[in-house]
Structure formats: C-alpha cells, structure tokens
Tab-separated table of C-alpha atoms in Angstrom:
chain	number	residue	atom	x	y	z
A	1	MET	CA	0.000	0.000	0.000
A	2	GLY	CA	1.207	3.455	-0.841
A	3	ALA	CA	0.851	6.828	0.826
A	4	SER	CA	-2.380	7.644	-0.989
A	5	ASP	CA	-4.347	4.452	-0.273
A	6	MET	CA	-6.962	6.347	1.742
A	7	ASN	CA	-7.575	8.701	-1.159
A	8	LYS	CA	-8.056	5.767	-3.545
A	9	ILE	CA	-10.823	4.075	-1.578
A	10	ILE	CA	-14.131	3.427	-3.289
A	11	SER	CA	-16.966	5.452	-1.789
A	12	HIS	CA	-19.244	3.224	0.252
A	13	GLU	CA	-21.898	2.994	2.951
A	14	ARG	CA	-22.137	0.485	5.792
A	15	PHE	CA	-24.376	-0.276	8.744
A	16	LEU	CA	-22.510	-0.545	12.054
A	17	VAL	CA	-24.543	-2.416	14.622
A	18	ASP	CA	-22.782	-1.193	17.765
A	19	ALA	CA	-19.831	0.697	19.217
A	20	LEU	CA	-17.483	-2.241	18.690
A	21	ALA	CA	-18.328	-2.353	14.985
A	22	THR	CA	-17.764	1.407	14.791
A	23	GLU	CA	-14.367	1.080	16.434
A	24	GLN	CA	-13.408	-1.812	14.154
A	25	TYR	CA	-14.395	0.219	11.101
A	26	GLY	CA	-12.266	3.100	12.349
A	27	CYS	CA	-9.322	0.731	12.770
A	28	GLU	CA	-9.814	-0.504	9.210
A	29	MET	CA	-9.705	3.056	7.887
A	30	GLY	CA	-6.669	3.923	9.985
A	31	ARG	CA	-4.701	1.027	8.543
A	32	LEU	CA	-5.120	2.506	5.064
A	33	CYS	CA	-3.242	5.675	5.997
A	34	ARG	CA	0.469	6.221	5.500
A	35	GLY	CA	0.720	9.951	6.178
A	36	GLY	CA	-0.512	13.074	4.421
A	37	GLU	CA	-4.199	12.099	4.468
A	38	ARG	CA	-6.892	14.630	5.314
A	39	ILE	CA	-10.187	13.369	6.692
A	40	SER	CA	-13.389	15.288	7.281
A	41	LEU	CA	-15.270	13.517	10.100
A	42	ARG	CA	-18.942	14.441	10.212
A	43	GLY	CA	-21.871	13.430	12.361
A	44	GLU	CA	-24.560	14.716	14.687
A	45	LEU	CA	-24.006	14.871	18.438
A	46	GLY	CA	-23.619	11.375	19.823
A	47	ALA	CA	-23.166	9.802	16.397
A	48	GLY	CA	-20.005	7.963	17.435
A	49	LYS	CA	-17.186	10.174	16.203
A	50	THR	CA	-15.049	9.631	19.299
A	51	THR	CA	-15.629	5.867	19.135
A	52	PHE	CA	-14.579	5.898	15.487
A	53	MET	CA	-11.466	7.900	16.368
A	54	ARG	CA	-10.352	5.386	18.997
A	55	GLY	CA	-10.406	2.658	16.369
A	56	PHE	CA	-8.800	4.927	13.785
A	57	ALA	CA	-5.935	5.712	16.148
A	58	GLU	CA	-5.388	2.018	16.803
A	59	GLY	CA	-5.187	1.395	13.063
A	60	LEU	CA	-2.465	4.038	12.817
A	61	GLY	CA	-0.470	2.507	15.657
A	62	VAL	CA	-1.412	5.265	18.114
A	63	ASP	CA	-2.411	4.451	21.705
A	64	SER	CA	-6.216	4.546	21.474
A	65	SER	CA	-6.584	5.046	25.237
A	66	GLU	CA	-5.184	8.560	24.779
A	67	VAL	CA	-7.886	9.547	22.288
A	68	SER	CA	-10.645	11.880	23.444
A	69	SER	CA	-12.589	14.727	21.923
A	70	PRO	CA	-10.417	17.872	21.577
A	71	THR	CA	-13.422	20.182	21.910
A	72	PHE	CA	-11.761	22.652	24.264
A	73	THR	CA	-8.122	22.257	23.225
A	74	ILE	CA	-9.070	22.325	19.502
A	75	LEU	CA	-6.247	19.931	18.591
A	76	HIS	CA	-4.788	16.750	20.015
A	77	VAL	CA	-1.497	15.525	18.560
A	78	HIS	CA	-0.595	11.837	18.878
A	79	GLU	CA	2.603	10.087	17.809
A	80	SER	CA	2.515	6.459	16.707
A	81	GLY	CA	4.481	3.869	18.641
A	82	THR	CA	7.065	3.703	15.860
A	83	GLY	CA	7.284	7.465	15.434
A	84	ASP	CA	6.867	7.263	11.668
A	85	ILE	CA	3.340	8.664	11.590
A	86	ARG	CA	1.503	11.347	13.527
A	87	LEU	CA	-2.218	11.837	14.104
A	88	VAL	CA	-3.611	15.344	14.454
A	89	HIS	CA	-7.187	15.185	15.718
A	90	GLY	CA	-9.034	18.483	15.505
A	91	ASP	CA	-12.479	19.634	16.614
A	92	ALA	CA	-13.907	22.839	15.164
A	93	TYR	CA	-17.141	22.731	17.188
A	94	ARG	CA	-16.370	25.916	19.126
A	95	LEU	CA	-14.455	27.791	16.433
A	96	GLU	CA	-15.753	30.953	14.833
A	97	SER	CA	-13.134	31.464	12.122
A	98	MET	CA	-10.357	29.790	10.171
A	99	GLU	CA	-7.876	32.173	11.793
A	100	GLU	CA	-8.259	30.339	15.099
A	101	LEU	CA	-6.908	27.180	13.468
A	102	GLN	CA	-4.100	28.994	11.719
A	103	GLU	CA	-2.911	30.474	15.004
A	104	ILE	CA	-2.106	27.001	16.355
A	105	GLY	CA	-0.085	25.775	13.374
A	106	TRP	CA	-2.812	24.186	11.272
A	107	GLU	CA	-1.068	24.777	7.936
A	108	GLU	CA	2.131	23.176	9.198
A	109	TYR	CA	0.272	19.989	10.077
A	110	LEU	CA	-1.475	19.881	6.704
A	111	LEU	CA	1.836	20.133	4.858
A	112	ASP	CA	3.652	17.500	6.919
A	113	PRO	CA	3.849	14.288	4.812
A	114	ARG	CA	3.890	12.019	7.867
A	115	THR	CA	0.838	13.588	9.527
A	116	VAL	CA	-2.721	12.304	9.192
A	117	VAL	CA	-5.202	15.099	9.911
A	118	VAL	CA	-8.767	14.383	11.042
A	119	LEU	CA	-11.154	17.278	11.662
A	120	GLU	CA	-14.511	16.985	13.401
A	121	TRP	CA	-17.228	19.564	12.694
A	122	PRO	CA	-15.400	20.776	9.547
A	123	GLU	CA	-18.494	22.694	8.453
A	124	LYS	CA	-17.589	25.293	11.100
A	125	VAL	CA	-14.446	26.228	9.148
A	126	PRO	CA	-15.146	25.688	5.427
A	127	GLY	CA	-12.034	25.004	3.387
A	128	ALA	CA	-9.870	24.050	6.362
A	129	LEU	CA	-8.975	20.678	4.836
A	130	GLY	CA	-8.691	21.814	1.231
A	131	SER	CA	-10.462	20.100	-1.650
A	132	ASP	CA	-8.883	16.648	-1.417
A	133	ALA	CA	-10.224	15.432	1.925
A	134	VAL	CA	-11.945	12.085	2.320
A	135	VAL	CA	-15.299	12.473	4.085
A	136	ILE	CA	-16.493	10.009	6.711
A	137	GLU	CA	-19.997	10.660	8.005
A	138	LEU	CA	-21.741	8.838	10.860
A	139	MET	CA	-25.536	8.823	11.226
A	140	HIS	CA	-28.001	7.116	13.552
A	141	GLY	CA	-30.232	4.617	11.782
A	142	ALA	CA	-31.999	1.273	11.792
A	143	VAL	CA	-32.249	-1.661	9.395
A	144	GLY	CA	-34.493	-4.667	8.862
A	145	GLU	CA	-38.104	-5.371	9.721
A	146	ASP	CA	-37.277	-5.360	13.428
A	147	GLY	CA	-35.636	-1.949	13.153
A	148	VAL	CA	-32.226	-2.978	14.497
A	149	LEU	CA	-30.658	0.226	15.793
A	150	GLY	CA	-27.094	1.236	15.082
A	151	ARG	CA	-25.413	3.783	12.863
A	152	PHE	CA	-24.731	4.170	9.195
A	153	VAL	CA	-21.322	5.262	7.999
A	154	ARG	CA	-20.827	6.904	4.635
A	155	CYS	CA	-17.317	7.239	3.250
A	156	MET	CA	-16.822	9.516	0.252
A	157	ASP	CA	-13.728	10.219	-1.788
A	158	PRO	CA	-13.209	13.899	-2.726
A	159	VAL	CA	-14.972	13.595	-6.113
A	160	SER	CA	-17.956	11.710	-4.725
A	161	ASN	CA	-18.229	14.127	-1.827
A	162	GLU	CA	-18.383	17.146	-4.110
A	163	ALA	CA	-21.136	15.519	-6.148
A	164	SER	CA	-23.153	14.621	-3.066
A	165	MET	CA	-23.088	17.966	-1.283
A	166	ALA	CA	-26.311	19.147	-2.930
A	167	ALA	CA	-28.264	15.995	-2.101
A	168	ARG	CA	-27.737	13.859	0.988
A	169	ARG	CA	-29.872	11.466	3.027
A	170	CYS	CA	-31.954	12.222	6.111
A	171	PRO	CA	-30.723	9.996	8.979
A	172	SER	CA	-34.326	9.457	10.160
A	173	CYS	CA	-36.199	8.547	6.972
A	174	ASN	CA	-33.421	8.281	4.342
A	175	LYS	CA	-35.137	10.880	2.167
A	176	THR	CA	-32.908	13.089	0.004
A	177	VAL	CA	-32.221	16.425	1.706
A	178	ALA	CA	-30.324	19.451	0.411
A	179	GLU	CA	-27.506	20.732	2.604
A	180	ASP	CA	-28.979	24.240	2.623
A	181	GLU	CA	-32.201	23.027	4.281
A	182	SER	CA	-32.751	24.721	7.650
A	183	SER	CA	-33.301	21.315	9.286
A	184	PHE	CA	-30.173	19.718	7.736
A	185	PRO	CA	-29.055	16.926	8.065
A	186	PHE	CA	-32.712	16.023	8.655
A	187	CYS	CA	-35.272	16.613	5.920
A	188	SER	CA	-37.754	18.221	8.309
A	189	THR	CA	-38.265	19.325	11.885
A	190	ARG	CA	-40.476	16.269	12.314
A	191	CYS	CA	-37.585	13.917	11.503
A	192	ARG	CA	-35.251	15.853	13.788
A	193	MET	CA	-37.747	15.515	16.646
A	194	ALA	CA	-38.239	11.811	15.872
A	195	ASP	CA	-34.499	11.292	16.219
A	196	LEU	CA	-34.523	13.199	19.507
A	197	GLY	CA	-37.445	11.043	20.625
A	198	ASN	CA	-35.336	7.933	20.116
A	199	TRP	CA	-32.830	9.321	22.602
A	200	PHE	CA	-35.516	10.051	25.190
A	201	ALA	CA	-37.053	6.611	24.668
A	202	GLY	CA	-33.710	4.948	25.328
A	203	ASN	CA	-33.419	3.536	21.817
A	204	TYR	CA	-29.940	5.028	21.513
A	205	SER	CA	-27.360	4.305	24.156
A	206	VAL	CA	-23.645	4.590	24.829
A	207	SER	CA	-21.444	1.505	25.034
A	208	ARG	CA	-19.770	2.208	28.384
A	209	GLU	CA	-20.363	4.003	31.656
A	210	ILE	CA	-20.492	7.799	31.447
A	211	GLU	CA	-17.357	9.481	32.769
A	212	GLU	CA	-17.050	13.038	34.091
A	213	ASP	CA	-15.156	14.230	30.997
A	214	ASP	CA	-17.977	12.941	28.782
A	215	LEU	CA	-20.338	15.572	30.166
A	216	MET	CA	-18.278	18.232	28.368
A	217	ASN	CA	-17.950	16.250	25.115
A	218	PRO	CA	-20.392	17.434	22.392
A	219	ASP	CA	-20.042	14.103	20.603
A	220	LEU	CA	-21.579	12.328	23.607
A	221	SER	CA	-23.921	14.994	24.939
C-alpha cells in the first residue's frame, strides 16, 4: 500500500450495529493511511465520532486510550508507537473562524507528509482541509423489519463528496435532503424531533459508563 491508499478508496456505505463495529471500522480506515491524508469527520451529536477515532488511532499505531474529543483544546497531537506517523485530531465545534486554526499551526500539520489530519465539525471552518479530503460521516439509523438500531457510515472520496453535497440522506427517513435546508441533516423538523425522541425513549445508548469528561464532550452529549 502506498501513501495515498486512503484517497483511492471506493466510496461506500455500511451499517454498524454497535460501538465495537464502529471502532473496528475506524481501525480498518486507519490502517489505510500512510501519512498526508486529510479526513473530514462528520456526524450529529452522539453519532459515534469519538468511538470511530479510537479505532482509527489504533489502526495508525497510536495508543487509542489517549484519544478523546479535543473540543476545548481544539487539537490533540498523537505520535505512533514507531514514530513514523503522527495523528492530528481536531475539533472545530467551538471555532468561529479559520484564523483560530491557523494560530495554532494548522497549515504546518497539513503540509507535513507524515501527519494524518482528522477534523470533526469541519463545516464550522469551510475550506480548512482543502479540496482533497476524504469524508467520513456517521448517522443514527436502523435496518431490517425489526428496526435494528445502530449507525450508518458513509465514506466519500473527494470527487464523490463534491457531487453529493447538494443531495444527501436524512438519517431518520433516508429521504434526500439538500444541505442548505434549515433542518439539515434532517429533511424536516419532524424527523429531527423523531431522532430526539429515540434518545428520550432509550433507543440510543452509549457503550460504556459515562465518565465526568464525557459531560463536556459534544459528541456524547
């Protein structure tokens, strides 16, 4: 495998039945990276981005126990056990401008050939990853007649992502929804409330006990 294996992946969608499957998928994606990759990690609150990142770090050879959401620090930098690859994990949830990223050396990380950059909430800082980022999007969902709950993951190469920006799928009903809809990523307020109702009903759950740090993590709140 070469340095650009991640950028050569075929766009795909999968259903991940639980947190373990999400972590395993992340590990699979991490193993494709050799350095220089840019990944846009998208998903609603609680969609499993941190779980994915733990698996992704493991696939890179980074200690997954050190991975947490960098919501307040903006960036976490992790070295692999061999030192030949570095993971920069960013979270733009609280950012208001691209300048805030630039002030902490963002461009330097993007240009480093041994660094893999993953940015959560990239929509907060459009253009931060350039035009060649692979997009990985996590969404709550269910499959089958029994409505088995889990999450869908959609992985898009840069070309496929550009083509899909105008028309994506509602995580509640799978209906096509434009990204400029006020209820995006849901097609309507009704679907957004239905998804919220699943949380209140206990249909969605986390895979481990809540820790104090989780209360400040927007990906788990």
